[in-house]
Short mmCIF file of C-alpha atoms in Angstrom, two decimals:
data_model
loop_
_atom_site.label_atom_id
_atom_site.label_comp_id
_atom_site.label_asym_id
_atom_site.label_seq_id
_atom_site.Cartn_x
_atom_site.Cartn_y
_atom_site.Cartn_z
CA MET A 94 56.13 270.16 69.90
CA GLN A 95 54.32 266.81 69.91
CA TYR A 96 51.35 266.74 67.55
CA ASP A 97 48.13 264.76 67.71
CA PRO A 98 48.14 261.99 65.04
CA ASP A 99 45.10 263.72 63.56
CA THR A 100 47.15 266.86 62.74
CA PRO A 101 47.53 267.27 58.96
CA GLN A 102 51.00 267.88 57.51
CA LEU A 103 49.98 271.34 56.26
CA LEU A 104 49.23 272.47 59.81
CA ARG A 105 52.39 270.80 61.16
CA ASP A 106 54.50 272.72 58.65
CA PHE A 107 52.87 276.02 59.67
CA LEU A 108 53.44 275.37 63.38
CA ASN A 109 57.05 274.27 62.78
CA TYR A 110 57.67 277.49 60.84
CA HIS A 111 56.47 279.62 63.75
CA GLU A 112 58.46 277.56 66.25
CA THR A 113 61.78 277.31 64.40
CA ILE A 114 61.84 280.37 62.12
CA LYS A 115 59.72 282.90 63.99
CA GLY A 116 60.97 281.67 67.38
CA GLN A 117 57.59 281.87 69.06
CA SER A 118 56.98 280.31 72.46
CA PRO A 119 55.56 276.79 72.93
CA LYS A 120 52.46 278.35 74.50
CA THR A 121 51.82 280.52 71.42
CA ILE A 122 52.38 277.54 69.10
CA HIS A 123 49.92 275.45 71.12
CA GLU A 124 47.30 278.22 70.97
CA TYR A 125 47.74 278.44 67.18
CA TYR A 126 47.26 274.69 67.01
CA LEU A 127 44.06 274.68 69.08
CA ASP A 128 42.54 277.65 67.25
CA LEU A 129 43.28 276.35 63.76
CA ARG A 130 42.17 272.84 64.65
CA MET A 131 38.84 274.26 65.78
CA PHE A 132 38.54 276.32 62.59
CA LEU A 133 39.25 273.39 60.27
CA ARG A 134 36.96 271.09 62.23
CA PHE A 135 34.16 273.64 61.97
CA ILE A 136 34.54 273.93 58.19
CA LYS A 137 34.35 270.15 57.85
CA LEU A 138 31.35 270.06 60.20
CA MET A 139 29.46 272.66 58.15
CA ARG A 140 30.17 270.83 54.91
CA SER A 141 28.92 267.57 56.39
CA GLU A 142 25.58 269.25 57.22
CA MET A 143 25.69 267.94 60.77
CA PRO A 144 23.90 269.95 63.53
CA ILE A 145 25.77 273.12 64.61
CA HIS A 146 26.02 271.87 68.22
CA SER A 147 27.66 268.59 67.17
CA ASP A 148 30.84 267.73 69.05
CA LEU A 149 33.72 269.33 67.14
CA ASN A 150 36.12 266.96 68.90
CA SER A 151 34.69 264.09 66.89
CA ILE A 152 35.62 265.71 63.55
CA SER A 153 38.87 264.44 61.99
CA ILE A 154 41.06 266.88 60.05
CA LYS A 155 43.81 264.41 59.17
CA ASP A 156 42.95 264.59 55.46
CA VAL A 157 43.03 268.41 55.25
CA ASP A 158 45.43 269.51 52.53
CA ILE A 159 46.20 272.64 50.51
CA GLU A 160 43.29 271.96 48.14
CA PHE A 161 40.87 271.82 51.04
CA VAL A 162 42.19 275.12 52.43
CA ARG A 163 42.07 276.71 48.97
CA SER A 164 38.39 275.78 48.72
CA ILE A 165 37.45 277.59 51.97
CA THR A 166 35.41 280.69 51.13
CA THR A 167 35.16 284.03 52.89
CA SER A 168 31.53 283.19 53.57
CA GLU A 169 32.54 280.04 55.45
CA ILE A 170 35.02 282.05 57.51
CA PHE A 171 32.25 284.50 58.41
CA ASP A 172 30.14 281.50 59.44
CA PHE A 173 32.95 280.40 61.78
CA LEU A 174 33.21 283.85 63.34
CA SER A 175 29.44 283.93 63.75
CA TYR A 176 29.59 280.50 65.41
CA LEU A 177 32.18 281.81 67.89
CA ALA A 178 30.08 284.88 68.69
CA ASN A 179 26.74 283.10 69.05
CA ASP A 180 26.98 279.32 69.27
CA ARG A 181 30.32 278.37 70.81
CA ALA A 182 29.86 277.24 74.42
CA GLN A 183 31.78 279.37 76.93
CA ASN A 184 32.14 276.42 79.34
CA PRO A 185 31.47 273.24 77.35
CA ASP A 186 31.69 271.03 80.46
CA SER A 187 29.01 272.98 82.34
CA PRO A 188 25.54 271.38 82.54
CA TYR A 189 24.10 274.79 81.61
CA PRO A 190 26.67 276.44 79.34
CA GLU A 191 26.30 279.95 78.01
CA TYR A 192 26.96 280.50 74.33
CA GLY A 193 29.10 283.06 72.52
CA ILE A 194 32.72 283.66 73.48
CA ALA A 195 34.21 287.08 74.27
CA PRO A 196 35.51 289.44 71.56
CA ALA A 197 39.11 289.04 72.78
CA ALA A 198 38.93 285.25 72.38
CA ARG A 199 37.37 285.62 68.92
CA ALA A 200 40.10 288.09 67.95
CA ARG A 201 42.79 285.60 68.99
CA LYS A 202 41.29 282.89 66.80
CA LEU A 203 41.00 285.26 63.85
CA SER A 204 44.63 286.24 64.39
CA ALA A 205 45.63 282.57 64.14
CA ILE A 206 43.67 282.19 60.89
CA LYS A 207 45.24 285.34 59.47
CA SER A 208 48.72 284.07 60.33
CA PHE A 209 47.93 280.72 58.71
CA TYR A 210 46.80 282.31 55.45
CA LYS A 211 49.70 284.76 55.45
CA TYR A 212 52.07 281.80 55.75
CA LEU A 213 50.37 280.05 52.83
CA THR A 214 50.23 283.12 50.57
CA VAL A 215 53.30 285.20 51.43
CA ARG A 216 55.80 282.81 53.00
CA THR A 217 55.30 279.58 51.05
CA LYS A 218 53.20 280.89 48.14
CA GLN A 219 51.00 277.79 48.15
CA LEU A 220 47.94 280.02 47.74
CA LYS A 221 47.45 283.06 45.53
CA GLU A 222 44.47 284.58 47.34
CA ASN A 223 44.10 285.41 51.02
CA PRO A 224 40.39 285.40 51.99
CA VAL A 225 41.02 286.92 55.44
CA ALA A 226 43.46 289.68 54.49
CA ASP A 227 40.84 292.44 54.86
CA LEU A 228 38.73 290.93 57.65
CA GLU A 229 38.43 293.24 60.66
CA TYR A 230 38.95 292.06 64.20
CA PRO A 231 36.01 292.09 66.64
CA LYS A 232 35.69 295.42 68.37
CA LEU A 233 37.21 295.19 71.84
CA ARG A 234 36.14 297.20 74.82
CA LYS A 235 39.08 299.46 75.62
CA SER A 236 39.26 299.81 79.36
CA LEU A 237 42.26 300.54 81.53
CA PRO A 238 43.51 297.39 83.28
CA LYS A 239 43.43 297.32 87.06
CA TYR A 240 46.53 298.78 88.67
CA LEU A 241 47.78 299.97 92.05
CA THR A 242 47.97 303.63 93.00
CA ILE A 243 51.25 305.06 94.29
CA GLU A 244 49.92 304.82 97.83
CA GLN A 245 48.89 301.19 97.37
CA SER A 246 52.24 300.38 95.78
CA ALA A 247 54.06 301.94 98.74
CA ALA A 248 51.88 299.95 101.16
CA LEU A 249 52.68 296.76 99.24
CA LEU A 250 56.43 297.33 99.43
CA HIS A 251 56.36 298.35 103.07
CA ALA A 252 54.33 295.23 103.97
CA VAL A 253 57.00 292.78 102.79
CA SER A 254 58.35 290.72 105.66
CA GLY A 255 59.46 287.23 106.59
CA GLN A 256 62.42 284.95 105.93
CA ASN A 257 62.72 285.99 102.27
CA GLN A 258 62.07 289.69 102.83
CA LYS A 259 64.98 291.01 100.76
CA ARG A 260 64.26 288.64 97.88
CA ASP A 261 60.54 289.39 97.84
CA TYR A 262 61.14 293.14 98.11
CA ALA A 263 63.55 293.04 95.15
CA ILE A 264 61.04 291.04 93.10
CA LEU A 265 58.23 293.50 93.79
CA MET A 266 60.50 296.44 92.98
CA LEU A 267 61.37 294.87 89.62
CA PHE A 268 57.70 294.29 88.84
CA LEU A 269 56.68 297.82 89.81
CA ASN A 270 59.62 299.61 88.20
CA CYS A 271 60.34 297.51 85.10
CA GLY A 272 56.94 296.05 84.26
CA ILE A 273 58.38 292.64 83.38
CA ARG A 274 56.30 289.47 83.12
CA ARG A 275 56.35 286.71 85.74
CA SER A 276 57.97 284.30 83.29
CA GLU A 277 60.61 286.92 82.48
CA LEU A 278 61.42 287.46 86.14
CA VAL A 279 61.72 283.72 86.76
CA GLY A 280 64.14 283.44 83.84
CA LEU A 281 66.49 286.17 85.07
CA ASN A 282 70.09 285.13 85.70
CA LEU A 283 72.73 286.83 87.83
CA THR A 284 74.52 287.88 84.64
CA ASP A 285 71.38 289.68 83.43
CA VAL A 286 71.74 292.40 86.08
CA TYR A 287 73.74 295.47 85.04
CA ASP A 288 74.38 298.77 86.82
CA ASP A 289 71.19 300.48 85.68
CA ARG A 290 69.27 297.85 83.72
CA ILE A 291 68.37 294.18 83.36
CA ARG A 292 68.49 291.98 80.28
CA VAL A 293 65.13 290.30 79.79
CA VAL A 294 64.24 287.37 77.54
CA GLY A 295 60.60 287.83 76.57
CA LYS A 296 58.07 286.14 74.34
CA GLY A 297 59.52 284.43 71.30
CA ASN A 298 62.96 284.48 72.99
CA LYS A 299 63.29 288.17 72.12
CA GLU A 300 65.82 290.02 74.26
CA ARG A 301 65.46 293.57 75.52
CA PHE A 302 67.07 295.80 78.14
CA VAL A 303 64.89 297.45 80.77
CA TYR A 304 66.27 300.29 82.86
CA PHE A 305 65.52 300.82 86.56
CA GLY A 306 65.93 303.58 89.10
CA GLU A 307 68.17 303.99 92.15
CA ASN A 308 65.81 302.43 94.67
CA CYS A 309 65.39 299.35 92.54
CA ARG A 310 69.18 299.11 92.24
CA LYS A 311 69.48 299.33 96.05
CA ALA A 312 66.85 296.61 96.51
CA LEU A 313 68.78 294.35 94.14
CA ASP A 314 72.09 295.10 95.87
CA ASP A 315 70.63 294.28 99.29
CA TYR A 316 69.24 291.01 97.95
CA LEU A 317 72.46 290.08 96.09
CA LEU A 318 74.43 290.23 99.35
CA GLU A 319 72.16 287.42 100.49
CA ARG A 320 71.95 285.58 97.16
CA ASN A 321 75.72 285.38 96.66
CA LYS A 322 76.04 283.35 99.85
CA LYS A 323 73.74 280.64 98.48
CA THR A 324 74.26 277.85 95.96
CA LEU A 325 71.27 276.82 93.86
CA SER A 326 70.73 273.74 91.70
CA ASP A 327 70.81 276.18 88.77
CA ASN A 328 73.36 278.59 90.15
CA ARG A 329 72.87 281.01 87.26
CA ALA A 330 69.43 281.96 88.59
CA LEU A 331 68.98 285.42 90.07
CA PHE A 332 66.11 284.36 92.30
CA GLY A 333 66.02 281.08 94.19
CA SER A 334 63.45 279.20 96.22
CA ARG A 335 63.59 277.66 99.67
CA ASP A 336 64.35 274.22 98.21
CA GLY A 337 67.45 275.54 96.45
CA ASN A 338 66.02 275.66 92.94
CA ARG A 339 65.32 278.52 90.56
CA ILE A 340 62.17 280.28 91.78
CA SER A 341 59.02 279.12 89.97
CA VAL A 342 56.15 281.07 88.45
CA THR A 343 53.86 279.54 91.08
CA ALA A 344 56.13 280.67 93.93
CA VAL A 345 56.19 284.22 92.53
CA HIS A 346 52.40 284.17 92.33
CA ARG A 347 52.19 283.11 95.99
CA LEU A 348 54.64 285.70 97.30
CA VAL A 349 52.81 288.51 95.49
CA LYS A 350 49.47 287.35 96.90
CA LYS A 351 51.02 287.13 100.39
CA ALA A 352 52.36 290.68 100.16
CA LEU A 353 49.00 291.97 98.91
CA LEU A 354 47.23 290.40 101.90
CA GLN A 355 49.81 291.81 104.32
CA ALA A 356 49.27 295.26 102.79
CA GLY A 357 45.51 294.99 103.28
CA LEU A 358 44.86 294.91 99.52
CA ASP A 359 42.35 292.67 97.74
CA SER A 360 44.44 289.72 96.54
CA THR A 361 41.58 288.55 94.30
CA GLN A 362 41.71 291.79 92.32
CA TYR A 363 45.48 292.17 91.97
CA SER A 364 48.31 289.90 90.88
CA ALA A 365 51.85 289.97 89.51
CA HIS A 366 50.39 290.85 86.12
CA LYS A 367 48.56 293.80 87.67
CA LEU A 368 51.92 295.05 88.95
CA ARG A 369 53.03 295.09 85.30
CA HIS A 370 49.96 297.21 84.53
CA THR A 371 50.91 299.46 87.44
CA ALA A 372 54.42 300.01 86.08
CA ALA A 373 53.08 300.86 82.60
CA THR A 374 50.50 303.27 83.98
CA MET A 375 53.03 305.03 86.21
CA MET A 376 55.49 305.40 83.33
CA LEU A 377 52.85 306.97 81.11
CA SER A 378 51.61 309.28 83.84
CA GLY A 379 55.24 310.25 84.46
CA GLY A 380 55.69 311.52 80.92
CA VAL A 381 56.92 308.49 78.96
CA ASP A 382 55.57 308.16 75.40
CA VAL A 383 53.55 305.09 74.52
CA LYS A 384 56.08 303.85 71.94
CA THR A 385 58.80 303.77 74.60
CA VAL A 386 56.51 301.97 77.04
CA GLN A 387 55.83 299.42 74.29
CA GLU A 388 59.58 298.77 74.10
CA VAL A 389 59.95 298.59 77.88
CA LEU A 390 57.09 296.09 78.21
CA GLY A 391 58.18 294.03 75.22
CA HIS A 392 54.85 294.35 73.41
CA GLU A 393 55.06 293.24 69.79
CA ASN A 394 52.07 295.35 68.78
CA LEU A 395 51.65 299.01 69.73
CA ASN A 396 47.89 298.48 70.06
CA THR A 397 48.56 296.30 73.10
CA THR A 398 50.29 299.21 74.82
CA GLN A 399 47.77 301.83 73.74
CA ILE A 400 45.17 300.33 76.06
CA TYR A 401 46.84 302.36 78.82
CA THR A 402 46.71 305.87 77.29
CA HIS A 403 48.41 308.25 74.85
CA ILE A 404 51.15 310.52 76.14
CA GLU A 405 53.85 312.83 74.79
CA ASN A 406 57.27 311.76 73.51
CA THR A 407 60.36 311.14 75.64
CA GLU A 408 63.37 308.81 75.61
CA LEU A 409 63.85 305.18 76.51
CA LYS A 410 66.34 305.42 79.36
CA ILE A 411 64.26 307.92 81.38
CA ALA A 412 61.35 305.47 81.48
CA ALA A 413 62.46 304.08 84.84
CA GLN A 414 63.33 307.47 86.31
CA ALA A 415 59.97 308.90 85.17
CA ASN A 416 58.19 306.12 87.06
CA PRO A 417 57.32 307.67 90.46
CA LEU A 418 57.95 304.33 92.13
CA SER A 419 61.65 304.47 91.26
CA LYS A 420 62.05 307.29 93.82
CA LEU A 421 59.86 305.73 96.49
CA GLU A 422 61.40 305.91 99.97
#
């Protein structure tokens, strides 16, 4: 990752640790960087006694070192969280911005700060005390994400048509049966498809196997008859595009939106990510326990999966078969 010249060595070391040792994605590393840069800039701003609405972008953190971080108090961290909740502009570029960012965004920034202090206290032992160890996350509203019903899912699959019908149908079946992410689908190779499962590389380059049902297998087989006749620029890719390259995240987004419109569904309310929600919800309603769904979806934290619901125990391999969509005709 390329760092801004203003990035202090202490922060560079933390980000390098998460990139090289923890194996986290470039996107996650960048989010850590932005969140911690904002935090450190705010602390310097408060200590300079400048107005609270001063431009944080003008604050340099190049001189931040371990002594500066050691001097940060729990009270100052509370001030930062209060700033996020009440004074941080939601859309800084708007002529009439609203202030106070959402609990989920505040929780992400606190998570970055907690990771930073854990690195300094536990991993590198540069600090003895962790001022954020016992800080609670903002309370999040727990609501079920939007998802398709069985009838809507069937309508979506039946609406697929056009030149790439078999490819698009196989993609939608994988989304609805396996609950994989768009980036995971784009990264699938031909060698990742097995008789009853796919090998998925998720966030942080973590690998997992996700099982699928008979109808999903048939959709893949029908598509592979077509795919094996083509040569792509990256011929390992399972899914290709019209220009002969590996299919892109943007192309997947477009084909899902197209299918939603053809099915008469609101394409502004649903997306590829909502198909992931649909798969998770169907698995849980079909009798799969939440811990297994966590493993299927590749969630690092069980709390992320628990937003769907709590269900009774079952086993990993029946997750796909328990999903009603796996038996859809």
